[in-house]
Coordinates of C-alpha atoms in Angstrom, one line a residue:
X1287 CA 109.4 98.6 75.8
X1288 CA 109.8 96.7 79.0
X1289 CA 112.6 94.2 79.0
X1290 CA 111.8 91.1 81.1
X1291 CA 113.8 88.1 82.4
X1292 CA 112.0 84.9 83.4
X1293 CA 113.5 82.7 86.2
X1294 CA 111.8 79.3 86.8
X1295 CA 113.1 75.7 87.0
X1296 CA 110.2 74.4 84.8
X1297 CA 110.8 74.9 81.1
X1298 CA 107.1 74.6 80.4
X1299 CA 106.3 77.5 82.8
X1300 CA 109.0 79.7 81.2
X1301 CA 107.6 78.8 77.7
X1302 CA 104.1 79.6 78.7
X1303 CA 105.0 82.9 80.3
X1304 CA 107.1 83.9 77.3
X1305 CA 104.2 83.1 74.9
X1306 CA 101.7 85.0 77.1
X1307 CA 103.9 88.1 77.5
X1308 CA 104.8 88.2 73.8
X1309 CA 101.1 89.0 73.1
X1310 CA 101.6 92.5 74.7
X1311 CA 103.3 95.0 72.5
X1312 CA 105.1 96.8 75.3
X1313 CA 106.7 93.7 76.8
X1314 CA 109.7 91.8 75.6
X1315 CA 111.3 88.7 77.1
X1316 CA 115.1 89.1 76.7
X1317 CA 116.3 85.9 78.5
X1318 CA 115.5 83.0 80.8
X1319 CA 117.1 81.1 83.7
X1320 CA 116.4 77.9 85.5
X1321 CA 117.7 78.8 89.0
X1322 CA 119.1 81.6 91.2
X1323 CA 122.6 81.2 90.0
X1324 CA 121.6 81.4 86.3
X1325 CA 119.5 84.4 87.2
X1326 CA 122.6 86.3 88.3
X1327 CA 124.3 85.5 85.0
X1328 CA 121.2 86.6 83.1
X1329 CA 121.1 89.9 84.9
X1330 CA 124.9 90.4 84.3
X1331 CA 124.5 89.8 80.5
X1332 CA 121.2 91.6 79.7
X1333 CA 119.6 94.9 80.4
X1334 CA 116.5 93.8 82.3
X1335 CA 113.8 96.1 83.6
X1336 CA 111.7 93.5 85.5
X1337 CA 112.8 90.0 86.6
X1338 CA 110.0 87.5 87.0
X1339 CA 111.3 84.9 89.4
X1340 CA 110.1 81.7 91.1
X1341 CA 111.0 81.0 94.7
X1342 CA 111.5 77.2 95.0
X1343 CA 114.2 76.1 92.5
X1344 CA 116.9 73.4 92.8
X1345 CA 120.4 74.6 93.6
X1346 CA 120.2 78.3 94.3
X1347 CA 116.6 79.3 95.0
X1348 CA 115.0 82.7 94.3
X1349 CA 115.2 83.5 98.0
X1350 CA 119.0 82.8 98.0
X1351 CA 119.6 84.9 94.9
X1352 CA 117.5 87.9 95.9
X1353 CA 120.1 89.9 97.8
X1354 CA 122.8 89.3 95.2
X1355 CA 120.4 90.4 92.4
X1356 CA 119.6 93.5 94.3
X1357 CA 123.3 94.3 94.8
X1358 CA 124.0 93.7 91.0
X1359 CA 121.0 95.6 89.7
X1360 CA 119.6 97.9 92.3
X1361 CA 117.3 99.7 89.7
X1362 CA 115.8 96.4 88.4
X1363 CA 112.3 95.4 89.4
X1364 CA 111.9 91.9 90.9
X1365 CA 108.5 90.3 90.8
X1366 CA 108.2 87.0 92.7
X1367 CA 105.8 84.5 91.1
X1368 CA 105.5 81.7 93.5
X1369 CA 103.3 78.7 94.3
X1370 CA 103.3 79.6 98.0
X1371 CA 100.5 81.7 99.4
X1372 CA 101.2 85.3 100.1
X1373 CA 101.1 85.0 103.9
X1374 CA 104.1 82.7 104.0
X1375 CA 106.7 84.6 102.1
X1376 CA 105.5 87.9 100.7
X1377 CA 106.3 90.3 103.6
X1378 CA 109.7 88.8 104.2
X1379 CA 110.6 89.0 100.5
X1380 CA 109.4 92.6 100.1
X1381 CA 111.5 93.5 103.1
X1382 CA 114.4 91.9 101.4
X1383 CA 114.0 94.0 98.2
X1384 CA 111.4 92.2 96.0
X1385 CA 109.2 94.7 94.2
X1386 CA 106.1 92.5 94.3
X1387 CA 104.8 89.1 95.1
X1388 CA 102.1 87.1 93.1
X1389 CA 100.8 83.6 93.7
X1390 CA 101.0 81.4 90.6
X1391 CA 97.2 81.0 90.9
X1392 CA 96.6 84.7 90.1
X1393 CA 94.9 85.8 86.9
X1394 CA 97.4 86.2 84.0
X1395 CA 96.4 89.8 83.4
X1396 CA 97.5 90.6 87.0
X1397 CA 101.1 89.5 86.0
X1398 CA 101.0 92.1 83.2
X1399 CA 99.6 94.8 85.5
X1400 CA 102.3 94.0 88.1
X1401 CA 105.1 94.2 85.5
X1402 CA 103.9 97.5 84.2
X1403 CA 103.6 99.0 87.7
X1404 CA 107.1 97.7 88.7
X1405 CA 108.7 99.0 85.5
X1406 CA 107.6 102.5 86.6
X1407 CA 109.8 102.1 89.7
X1408 CA 106.9 101.3 92.1
X1409 CA 106.0 98.3 94.3
X1410 CA 103.1 96.1 93.3
X1411 CA 101.1 95.1 96.3
X1412 CA 98.0 92.9 95.9
X1413 CA 95.2 93.7 98.4
X1414 CA 96.1 90.5 100.3
X1415 CA 99.8 91.6 100.7
X1416 CA 98.8 95.1 101.6
X1417 CA 96.5 93.7 104.3
X1418 CA 99.4 91.5 105.6
X1419 CA 101.6 94.6 105.8
X1420 CA 99.0 96.5 107.7
X1421 CA 98.5 93.5 110.1
X1422 CA 102.2 93.3 110.7
X1423 CA 102.5 97.0 111.6
X1424 CA 99.8 96.4 114.2
X1425 CA 101.3 93.3 115.8
X1426 CA 105.0 93.6 116.0
X1427 CA 105.3 91.7 119.3
X1428 CA 103.1 88.7 118.5
X1429 CA 104.4 88.0 115.0
X1430 CA 105.2 84.3 114.4
X1431 CA 108.8 83.3 115.3
X1432 CA 110.1 82.9 111.7
X1433 CA 109.1 86.6 111.0
X1434 CA 111.5 87.7 113.7
X1435 CA 114.5 86.2 111.9
X1436 CA 116.9 88.3 109.9
X1437 CA 117.1 87.7 106.1
X1438 CA 120.1 85.4 106.4
X1439 CA 118.7 83.5 109.4
X1440 CA 115.5 82.9 107.5
X1441 CA 117.5 81.5 104.5
X1442 CA 119.5 79.2 106.7
X1443 CA 116.4 78.1 108.6
X1444 CA 114.6 77.1 105.4
X1445 CA 117.6 75.1 104.1
X1446 CA 118.0 73.3 107.5
X1447 CA 114.3 72.5 107.5
X1448 CA 114.7 70.9 104.1
X1449 CA 117.4 68.7 105.5
X1450 CA 120.5 70.4 104.0
X1451 CA 123.8 70.0 105.8
X1452 CA 125.8 72.9 107.2
X1453 CA 128.4 72.2 104.5
X1454 CA 125.8 72.3 101.7
X1455 CA 124.4 75.6 103.1
X1456 CA 127.9 77.1 103.4
X1457 CA 128.6 76.3 99.8
X1458 CA 125.3 77.6 98.5
X1459 CA 125.4 80.9 100.4
X1460 CA 129.2 81.4 100.1
X1461 CA 129.7 81.3 103.9
X1462 CA 132.0 79.3 106.2
X1463 CA 130.5 76.3 108.0
X1464 CA 131.3 78.0 111.3
X1465 CA 129.2 81.0 110.2
X1466 CA 126.3 78.7 109.2
X1467 CA 126.5 77.1 112.7
X1468 CA 126.4 80.5 114.3
X1469 CA 123.2 81.4 112.3
X1470 CA 121.7 78.0 113.3
X1471 CA 122.4 78.6 117.0
X1472 CA 120.9 82.1 116.8
X1473 CA 117.7 81.2 114.9
X1474 CA 117.2 78.2 117.2
X1475 CA 117.3 80.5 120.2
X1476 CA 114.9 83.0 118.6
X1477 CA 112.4 80.3 117.6
X1478 CA 112.8 78.4 120.9
X1479 CA 113.5 75.1 119.1
X1480 CA 116.2 72.6 119.9
X1481 CA 116.8 70.3 116.8
X1482 CA 116.8 70.3 113.0
X1483 CA 113.7 68.0 113.1
X1484 CA 111.9 70.7 115.2
X1485 CA 112.8 73.2 112.4
X1486 CA 111.4 70.8 109.7
X1487 CA 108.2 70.2 111.7
X1488 CA 107.7 74.0 112.2
X1489 CA 108.3 74.7 108.5
X1490 CA 105.9 72.0 107.4
X1491 CA 103.2 73.1 109.9
X1492 CA 103.5 76.7 108.8
X1493 CA 103.6 75.6 105.1
X1494 CA 106.9 77.3 104.5
X1495 CA 108.2 74.1 102.7
X1496 CA 106.4 71.2 100.9

């Protein structure tokens, strides 16, 4: 039996996934969470084999929670189920410890296939993600600027692009405001941008935020 946790800020999505997964005899949903912070509590309180997690959630997002979840449960599989196309987040998240990445427009049976693969301790790569990985290996130097950011810089970049203040970001990521400012300076240099509005424009243009 594979124990599954579902993390999504929409109750109807969680309910639909729970209903769908309950139709498979080897899958059991043991708990749900509405954001990254609740996901950490969920993992603390339940034995979970595979965590099915959305990216964009209010408060602490899936991206913010990923490193902490990895630290708390290194053996647990984490399958990202997101509305964003693979090319925008998949490689970065797999680099940060996600076991697989599916777009929410995928066929439902692919979610089951991914869960079963990840429960065996393997990564689940769709043909699209495998192709992206191959492309990235071939073009290290001309990768887009946001792919050259560290995990933490990428987190800070997305939050700044969404209009969050340094104080908000510091609180969310358990950092000091000074550290957030250092990350901001560093990522601005790497991306050759000069203001928060430049960051927002870049993120919208590259469809990293809505």
